[in-house]
Coordinates of C-alpha atoms in Angstrom, one line a residue:
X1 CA 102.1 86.8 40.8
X2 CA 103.6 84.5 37.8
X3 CA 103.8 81.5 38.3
X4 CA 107.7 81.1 37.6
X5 CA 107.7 83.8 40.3
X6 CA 107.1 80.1 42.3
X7 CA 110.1 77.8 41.6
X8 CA 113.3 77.3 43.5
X9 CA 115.4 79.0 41.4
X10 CA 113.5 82.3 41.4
X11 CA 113.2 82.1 45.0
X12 CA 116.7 81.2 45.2
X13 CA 118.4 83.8 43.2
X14 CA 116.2 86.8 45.5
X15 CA 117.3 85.1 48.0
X16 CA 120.9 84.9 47.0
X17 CA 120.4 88.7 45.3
X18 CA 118.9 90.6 48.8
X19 CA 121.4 88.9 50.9
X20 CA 124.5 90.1 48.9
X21 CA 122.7 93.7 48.4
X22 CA 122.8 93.7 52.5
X23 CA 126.2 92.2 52.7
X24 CA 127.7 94.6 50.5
X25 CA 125.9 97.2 51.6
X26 CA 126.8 96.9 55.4
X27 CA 130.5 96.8 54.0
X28 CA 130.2 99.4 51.6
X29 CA 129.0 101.7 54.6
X30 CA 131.6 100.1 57.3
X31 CA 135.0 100.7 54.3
X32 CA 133.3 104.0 53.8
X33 CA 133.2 105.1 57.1
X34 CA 136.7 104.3 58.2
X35 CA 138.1 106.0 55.4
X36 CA 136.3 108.9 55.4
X37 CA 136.8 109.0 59.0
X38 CA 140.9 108.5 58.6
X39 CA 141.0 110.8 55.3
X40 CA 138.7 113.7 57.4
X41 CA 141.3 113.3 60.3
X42 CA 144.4 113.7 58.0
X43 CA 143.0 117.2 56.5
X44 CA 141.8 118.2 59.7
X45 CA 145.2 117.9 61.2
X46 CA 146.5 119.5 58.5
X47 CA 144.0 122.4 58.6
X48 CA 145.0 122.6 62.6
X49 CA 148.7 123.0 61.8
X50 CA 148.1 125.9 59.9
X51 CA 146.1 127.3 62.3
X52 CA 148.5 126.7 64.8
X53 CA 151.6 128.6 62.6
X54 CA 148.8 131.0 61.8
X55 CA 147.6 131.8 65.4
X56 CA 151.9 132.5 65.8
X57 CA 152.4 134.7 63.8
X58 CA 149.1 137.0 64.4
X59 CA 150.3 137.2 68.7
X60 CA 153.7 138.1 67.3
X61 CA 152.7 140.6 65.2
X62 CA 154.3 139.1 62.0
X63 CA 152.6 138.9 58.7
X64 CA 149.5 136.2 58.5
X65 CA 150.5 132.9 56.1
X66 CA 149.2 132.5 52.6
X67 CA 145.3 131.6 52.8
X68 CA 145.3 132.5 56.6
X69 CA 143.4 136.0 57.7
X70 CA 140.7 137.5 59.8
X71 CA 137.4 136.7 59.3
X72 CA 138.4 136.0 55.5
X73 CA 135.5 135.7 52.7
X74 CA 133.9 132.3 52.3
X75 CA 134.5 131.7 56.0
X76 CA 131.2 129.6 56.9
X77 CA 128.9 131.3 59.4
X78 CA 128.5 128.8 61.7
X79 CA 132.1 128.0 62.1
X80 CA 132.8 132.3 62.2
X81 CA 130.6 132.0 65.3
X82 CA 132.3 129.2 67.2
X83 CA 135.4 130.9 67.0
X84 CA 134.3 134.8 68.2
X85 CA 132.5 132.6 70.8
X86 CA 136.0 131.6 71.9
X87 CA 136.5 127.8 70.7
X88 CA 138.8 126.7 68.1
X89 CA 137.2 124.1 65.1
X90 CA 137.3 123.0 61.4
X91 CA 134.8 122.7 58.8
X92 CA 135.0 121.5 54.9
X93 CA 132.6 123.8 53.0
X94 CA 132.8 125.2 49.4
X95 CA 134.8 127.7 48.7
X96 CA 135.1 129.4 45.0
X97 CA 133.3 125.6 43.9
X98 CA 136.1 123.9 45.1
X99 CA 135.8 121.7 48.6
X100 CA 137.8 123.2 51.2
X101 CA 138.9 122.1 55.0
X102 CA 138.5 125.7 57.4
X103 CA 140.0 125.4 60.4
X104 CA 139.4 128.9 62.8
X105 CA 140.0 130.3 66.3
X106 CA 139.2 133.3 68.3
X107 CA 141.9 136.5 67.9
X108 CA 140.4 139.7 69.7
X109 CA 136.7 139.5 68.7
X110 CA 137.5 138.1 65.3
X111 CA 137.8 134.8 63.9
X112 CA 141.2 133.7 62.5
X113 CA 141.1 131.6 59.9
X114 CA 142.8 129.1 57.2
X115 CA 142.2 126.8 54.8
X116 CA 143.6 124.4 52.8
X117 CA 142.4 122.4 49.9
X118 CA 140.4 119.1 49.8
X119 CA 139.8 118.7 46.7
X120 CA 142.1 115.7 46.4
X121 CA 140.5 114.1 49.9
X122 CA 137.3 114.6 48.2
X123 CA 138.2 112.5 44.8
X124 CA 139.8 110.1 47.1
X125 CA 136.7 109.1 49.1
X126 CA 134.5 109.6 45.9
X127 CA 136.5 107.1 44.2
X128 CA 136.8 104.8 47.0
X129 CA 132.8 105.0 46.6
X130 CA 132.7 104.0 43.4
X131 CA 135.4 101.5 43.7
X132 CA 133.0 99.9 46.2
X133 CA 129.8 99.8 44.3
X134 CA 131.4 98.7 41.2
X135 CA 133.1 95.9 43.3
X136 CA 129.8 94.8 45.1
X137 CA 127.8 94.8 41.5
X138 CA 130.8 92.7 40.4
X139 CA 130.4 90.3 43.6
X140 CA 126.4 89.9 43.4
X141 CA 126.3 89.2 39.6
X142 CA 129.4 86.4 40.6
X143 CA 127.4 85.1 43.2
X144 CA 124.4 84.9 41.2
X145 CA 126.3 82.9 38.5
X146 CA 128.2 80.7 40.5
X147 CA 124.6 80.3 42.8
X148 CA 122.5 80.0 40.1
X149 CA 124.3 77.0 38.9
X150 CA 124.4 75.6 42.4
X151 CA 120.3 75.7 42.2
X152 CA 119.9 74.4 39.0
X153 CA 121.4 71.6 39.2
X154 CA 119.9 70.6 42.5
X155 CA 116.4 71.6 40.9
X156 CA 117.1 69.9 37.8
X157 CA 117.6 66.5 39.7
X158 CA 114.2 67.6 41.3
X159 CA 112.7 67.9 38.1
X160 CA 114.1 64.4 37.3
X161 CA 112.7 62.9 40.6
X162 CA 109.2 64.6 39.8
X163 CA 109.3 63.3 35.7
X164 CA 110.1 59.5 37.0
X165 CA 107.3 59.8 39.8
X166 CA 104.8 61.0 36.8
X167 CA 105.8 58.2 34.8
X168 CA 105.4 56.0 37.8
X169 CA 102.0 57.2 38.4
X170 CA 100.5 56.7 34.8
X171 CA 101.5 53.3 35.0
X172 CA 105.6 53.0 33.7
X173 CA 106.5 50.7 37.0
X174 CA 110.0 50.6 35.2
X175 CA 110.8 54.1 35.8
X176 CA 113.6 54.7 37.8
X177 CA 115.5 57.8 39.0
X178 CA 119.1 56.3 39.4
X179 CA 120.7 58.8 40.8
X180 CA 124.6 57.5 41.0
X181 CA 124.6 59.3 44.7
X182 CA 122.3 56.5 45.5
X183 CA 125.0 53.7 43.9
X184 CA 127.6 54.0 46.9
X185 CA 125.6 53.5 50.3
X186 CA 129.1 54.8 51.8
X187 CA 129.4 58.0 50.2
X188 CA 127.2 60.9 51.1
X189 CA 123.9 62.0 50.0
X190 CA 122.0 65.1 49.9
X191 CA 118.1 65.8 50.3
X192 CA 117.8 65.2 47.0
X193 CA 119.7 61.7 46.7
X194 CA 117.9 60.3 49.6
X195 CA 114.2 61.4 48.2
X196 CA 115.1 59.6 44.7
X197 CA 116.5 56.5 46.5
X198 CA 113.1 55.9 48.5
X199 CA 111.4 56.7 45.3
X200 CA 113.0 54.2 43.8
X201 CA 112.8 51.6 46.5
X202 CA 109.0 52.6 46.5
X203 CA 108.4 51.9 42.9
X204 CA 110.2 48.7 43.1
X205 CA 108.0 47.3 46.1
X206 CA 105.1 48.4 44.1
X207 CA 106.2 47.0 41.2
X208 CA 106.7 43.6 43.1
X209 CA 103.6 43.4 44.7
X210 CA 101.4 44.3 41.1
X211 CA 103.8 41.3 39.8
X212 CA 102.9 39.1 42.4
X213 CA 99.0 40.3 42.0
X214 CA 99.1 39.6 38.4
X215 CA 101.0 36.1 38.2
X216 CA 98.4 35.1 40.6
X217 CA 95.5 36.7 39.0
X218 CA 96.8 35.0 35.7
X219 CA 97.2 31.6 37.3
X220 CA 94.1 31.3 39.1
X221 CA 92.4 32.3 36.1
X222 CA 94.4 29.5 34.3
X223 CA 94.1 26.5 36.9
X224 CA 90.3 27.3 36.8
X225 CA 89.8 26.8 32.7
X226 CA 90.7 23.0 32.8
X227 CA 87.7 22.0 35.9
X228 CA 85.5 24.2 34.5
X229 CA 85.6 22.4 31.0
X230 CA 85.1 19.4 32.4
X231 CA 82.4 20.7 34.7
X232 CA 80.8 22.2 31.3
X233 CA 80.9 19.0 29.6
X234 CA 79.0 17.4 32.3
X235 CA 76.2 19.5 32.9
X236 CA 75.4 19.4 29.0
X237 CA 74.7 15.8 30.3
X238 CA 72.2 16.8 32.8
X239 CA 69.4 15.8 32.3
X240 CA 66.7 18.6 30.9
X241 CA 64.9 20.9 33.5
X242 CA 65.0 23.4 35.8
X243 CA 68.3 22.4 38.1
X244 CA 69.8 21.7 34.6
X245 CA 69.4 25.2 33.6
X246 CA 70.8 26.6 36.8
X247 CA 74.3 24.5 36.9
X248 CA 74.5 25.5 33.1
X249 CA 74.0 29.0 33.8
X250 CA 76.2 29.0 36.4
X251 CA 78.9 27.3 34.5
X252 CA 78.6 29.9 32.0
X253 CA 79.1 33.0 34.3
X254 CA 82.1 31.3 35.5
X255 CA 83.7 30.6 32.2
X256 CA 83.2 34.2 31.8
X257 CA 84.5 35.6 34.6
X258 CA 87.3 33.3 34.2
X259 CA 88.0 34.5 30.7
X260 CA 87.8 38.4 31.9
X261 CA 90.3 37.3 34.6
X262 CA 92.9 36.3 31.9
X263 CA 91.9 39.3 29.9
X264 CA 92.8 41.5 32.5
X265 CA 95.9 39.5 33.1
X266 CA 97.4 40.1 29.8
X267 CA 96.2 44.1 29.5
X268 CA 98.5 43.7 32.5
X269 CA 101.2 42.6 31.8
X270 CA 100.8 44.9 28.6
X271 CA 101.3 41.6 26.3
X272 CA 98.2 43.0 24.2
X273 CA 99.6 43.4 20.0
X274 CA 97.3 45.7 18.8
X275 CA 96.3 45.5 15.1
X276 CA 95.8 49.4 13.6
X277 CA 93.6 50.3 10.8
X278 CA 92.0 53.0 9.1
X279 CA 88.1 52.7 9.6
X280 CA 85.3 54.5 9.0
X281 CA 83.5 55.1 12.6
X282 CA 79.9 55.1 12.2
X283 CA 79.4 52.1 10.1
X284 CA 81.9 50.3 13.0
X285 CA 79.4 51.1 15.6
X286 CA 76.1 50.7 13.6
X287 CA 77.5 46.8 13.3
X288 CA 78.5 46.2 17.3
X289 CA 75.1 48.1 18.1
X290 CA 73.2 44.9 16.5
X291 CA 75.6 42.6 17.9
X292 CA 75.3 43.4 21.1
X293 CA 71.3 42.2 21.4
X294 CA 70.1 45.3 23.2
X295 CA 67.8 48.1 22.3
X296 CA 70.2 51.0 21.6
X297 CA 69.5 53.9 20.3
X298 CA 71.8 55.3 17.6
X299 CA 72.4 58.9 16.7
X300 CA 75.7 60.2 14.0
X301 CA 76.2 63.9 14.0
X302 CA 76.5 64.3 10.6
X303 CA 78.9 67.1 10.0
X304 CA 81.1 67.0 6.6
X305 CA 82.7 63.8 5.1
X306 CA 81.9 60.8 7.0
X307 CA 84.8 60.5 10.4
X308 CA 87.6 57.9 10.0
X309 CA 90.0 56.8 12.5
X310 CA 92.9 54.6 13.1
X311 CA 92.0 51.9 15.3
X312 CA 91.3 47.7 16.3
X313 CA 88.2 46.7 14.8
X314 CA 88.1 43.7 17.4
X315 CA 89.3 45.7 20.3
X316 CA 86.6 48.8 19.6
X317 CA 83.6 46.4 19.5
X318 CA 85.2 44.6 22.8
X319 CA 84.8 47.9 24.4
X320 CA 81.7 49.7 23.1
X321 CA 80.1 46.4 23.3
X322 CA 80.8 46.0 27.5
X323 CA 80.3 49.7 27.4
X324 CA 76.5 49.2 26.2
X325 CA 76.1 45.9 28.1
X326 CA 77.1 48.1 31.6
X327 CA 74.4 51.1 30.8
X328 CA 71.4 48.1 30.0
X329 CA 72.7 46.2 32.9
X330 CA 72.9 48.9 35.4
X331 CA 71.2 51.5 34.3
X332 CA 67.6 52.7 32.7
X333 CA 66.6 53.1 29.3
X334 CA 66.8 54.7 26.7
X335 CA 70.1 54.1 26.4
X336 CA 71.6 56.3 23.6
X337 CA 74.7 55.6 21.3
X338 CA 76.1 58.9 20.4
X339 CA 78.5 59.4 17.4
X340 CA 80.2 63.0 16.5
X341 CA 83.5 63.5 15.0
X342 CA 86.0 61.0 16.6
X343 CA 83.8 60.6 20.1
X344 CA 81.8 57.8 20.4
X345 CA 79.0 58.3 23.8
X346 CA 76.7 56.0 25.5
X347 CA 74.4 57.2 28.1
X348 CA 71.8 55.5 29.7
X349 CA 69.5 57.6 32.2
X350 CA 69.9 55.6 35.5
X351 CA 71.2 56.6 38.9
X352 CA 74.6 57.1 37.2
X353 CA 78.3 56.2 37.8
X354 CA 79.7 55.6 41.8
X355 CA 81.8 58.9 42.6
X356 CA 84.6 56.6 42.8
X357 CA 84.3 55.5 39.5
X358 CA 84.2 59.2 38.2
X359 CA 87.4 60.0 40.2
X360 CA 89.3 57.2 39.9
X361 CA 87.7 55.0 37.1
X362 CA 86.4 51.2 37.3
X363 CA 88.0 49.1 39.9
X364 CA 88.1 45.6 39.7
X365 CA 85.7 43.5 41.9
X366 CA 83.8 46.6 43.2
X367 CA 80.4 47.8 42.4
X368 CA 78.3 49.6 44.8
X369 CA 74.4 49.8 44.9
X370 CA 73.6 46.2 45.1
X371 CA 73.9 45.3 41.1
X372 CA 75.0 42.3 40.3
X373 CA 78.3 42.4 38.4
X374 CA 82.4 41.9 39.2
X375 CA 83.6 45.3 38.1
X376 CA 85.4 43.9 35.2
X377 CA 83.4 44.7 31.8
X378 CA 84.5 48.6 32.3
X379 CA 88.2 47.5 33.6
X380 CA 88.7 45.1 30.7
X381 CA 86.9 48.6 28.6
X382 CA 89.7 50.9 29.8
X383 CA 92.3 48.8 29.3
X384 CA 91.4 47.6 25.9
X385 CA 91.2 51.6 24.7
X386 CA 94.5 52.1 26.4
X387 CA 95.9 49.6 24.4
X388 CA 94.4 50.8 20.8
X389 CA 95.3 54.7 21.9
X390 CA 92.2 55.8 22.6
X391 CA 90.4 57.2 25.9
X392 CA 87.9 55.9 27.7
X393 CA 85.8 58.7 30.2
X394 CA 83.4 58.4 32.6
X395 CA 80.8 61.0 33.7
X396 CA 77.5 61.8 35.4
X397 CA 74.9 63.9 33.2
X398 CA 73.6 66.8 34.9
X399 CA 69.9 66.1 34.3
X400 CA 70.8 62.6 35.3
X401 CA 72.3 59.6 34.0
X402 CA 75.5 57.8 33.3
X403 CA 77.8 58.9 30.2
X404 CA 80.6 57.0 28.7
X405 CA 82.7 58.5 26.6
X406 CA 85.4 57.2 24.0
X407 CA 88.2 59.5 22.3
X408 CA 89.6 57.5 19.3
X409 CA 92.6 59.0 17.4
X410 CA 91.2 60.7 13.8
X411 CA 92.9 59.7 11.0
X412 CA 94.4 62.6 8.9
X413 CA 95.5 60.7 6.2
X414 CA 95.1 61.4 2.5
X415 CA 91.4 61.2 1.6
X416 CA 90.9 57.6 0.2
X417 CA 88.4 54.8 0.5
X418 CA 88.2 53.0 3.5
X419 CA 88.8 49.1 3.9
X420 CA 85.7 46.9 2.9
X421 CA 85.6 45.7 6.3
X422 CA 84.5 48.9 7.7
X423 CA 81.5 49.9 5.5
X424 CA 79.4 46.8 6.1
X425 CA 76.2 47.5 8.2

């Protein structure tokens, strides 16, 4: 079926639509019933009261009255035979196309009989039918107005509930449903009110605790700047060797790690300014190729004028340069720079990414497999294409290894020469 066939309100207005059909149909056939019943009665009595004056004057030998006779054309059969048979009874049958109450009983072998008209019985009931379809038509499509505008707004606050807990979910901590039920803890709420109040206490206690995470993320990071400049300083004083070259090493890693840590901190707290410009792509990544002291390989689809796009020069080199470092690092060569159109790949041919990478994207302070490594050159990668409004994929190859891939926005400018900057090599 459709898939609108799926939402509340569809369901909703069947619902609301099959239950007044029944409703009005059970009263339609109950109203029906006790008038026909009342208005059959009536002309039946009437009939009998003929019959009665009828049956009279036929014992005492007087003339029959008008439309009163024995065994008179259009009599129906089956009431002809109740009455020879002896019984007395009343039909409504045709008679001359025009509906007709017969009321009969025996007289000597014969059948005497009278009628009277029902034509007017007839257009009463008929009319009460009408009266009562044409009411229940009127009554459903009310009830589907006055019901359909019950649902909608109930699903439209759903709708509301389910945009904020999207926005929560890609990262808008702010979002909040604010339903004014939820304002007045005395006043009453409805299914609805309750599930956007505990969304909105749940986004608040998550937004608290990724606060809390951050500040103390940021302020470890910070506290640990100061003794590990000092700590630099003095093992540049070392003396020259092998222990020497550990401490320094070490020192070195830890600066590092202490400067992804603020990094990550401010893509965070989403204090990142990014600078935009139009560049031209493959010259960009020709120059962070070198930069990045590893043996890539670099392939440009050529395919038409040469691809620009609107992006940070500093930010893309920050990420396709962690990008590459990641595939050398944990992966196998070749490693192999891809760039066609807008999309910029790098795939090495290792063991590939963790399935929890692929599902969910890098994680902070988890790698699996043994490698060495925090987790944080591909966090601080995501975030930083976040911030200049690109995308950042990860993937598995099918023949084997690991593929990065990065969506930057194409520029659709006029056609004009790109900034100096960006055609250097």
């Amino acid at each position: 079926m459709p898939g609108w066939t799926a939402t509340l309100a569809w369901k909703s207005a069947v619902f609301i639509t099959v239950m007044c059909c029944v409703l009005a149909a059970l009263l339609g056939v109950l109203v029906h019933t006790a008038v026909t019943r009342q208005t059959v009665g009536h002309a039946r009595e009437k009939a009998l009261a003929r019959l009665t004056d009828a049956t009279a004057a036929y014992e005492a030998g007087e003339a029959l009255p008008p439309r009163s006779g024995l065994d008179p054309p259009g009599l129906p059969a089956s009431l002809r035979a109740l009455a020879v048979g002896g019984d007395r009874g009343t039909m409504v049958a045709d008679h001359l196309g025009r509906p007709t109450m017969w009321a009969a009983a025996p007289a000597d072998g014969h059948a005497l009989a009278t009628r009277t008209d029902y034509s007017q019985s007839a257009r009463t009931i008929n009319g009460l039918d009408g009266a009562i379809i044409g009411s229940s038509l009127l009554a459903i499509g009310a009830t589907l107005l006055i019901g359909g505008f019950a649902v909608t707004r109930v699903t439209r606050r759903l709708h509301q509930t389910a945009r904020v807990a999207r926005r929560i979910g890609a990262g808008d901590l702010d979002a909040r449903v604010d339903d004014p039920r939820t304002a007045d803890p005395s006043r009453p709420q409805d299914e609805v009110a309750i599930v956007a109040g505990a969304l909105d206490t749940m986004a608040a206690t998550l937004q608290r605790k990724l606060l809390t995470e951050q500040r103390f993320t940021a302020d470890v990071a910070h506290e640990l700047r100061t003794p590990l400049t000092g700590l630099s300083a003095a093992a540049e004083l070392l003396a020259p060797g092998r222990p020497s070259e550990l401490v320094q090493d070490r020192v070195r890693a830890m600066r590092a790690l202490t400067e992804d840590l603020l990094e990550i901190s401010r893509l965070d707290a989403h204090t990142e300014q990014v600078d935009l410009d139009v560049h031209e792509l493959a010259p960009l990544v020709r120059r962070v190729v070198p930069a990045s002291g590893t043996d890539t390989e670099v392939t440009v689809v050529e395919d038409g004028p040469p691809v620009r796009v609107e992006t940070d020069m500093r930010r893309l080199e920050r990420v396709l340069g962690n990008v590459i470092g990641n595939a050398h690092r944990h992966g196998r060569p070749p490693v192999v720079l891809t760039v066609d159109g807008p999309v910029v790949t790098v795939r090495d041919h290792g063991d590939g990414f963790p399935d929890y990478l692929t599902a969910g994207g890098p994680q902070r302070f988890r790698t699996e497999g043994g490698s060495k490594g925090h987790g944080l050159g591909l966090t601080i990668a995501t975030g930083q294409a976040r911030v200049m409004g690109a995308r950042l994929d990860f993937e598995n190859a099918a023949d084997g290894g690991a593929v990065a891939r990065l969506t930057l926005p194409r520029y659709e400018g006029p056609d004009e020469e790109p900034p100096p900057s960006a055609t250097g090599t």
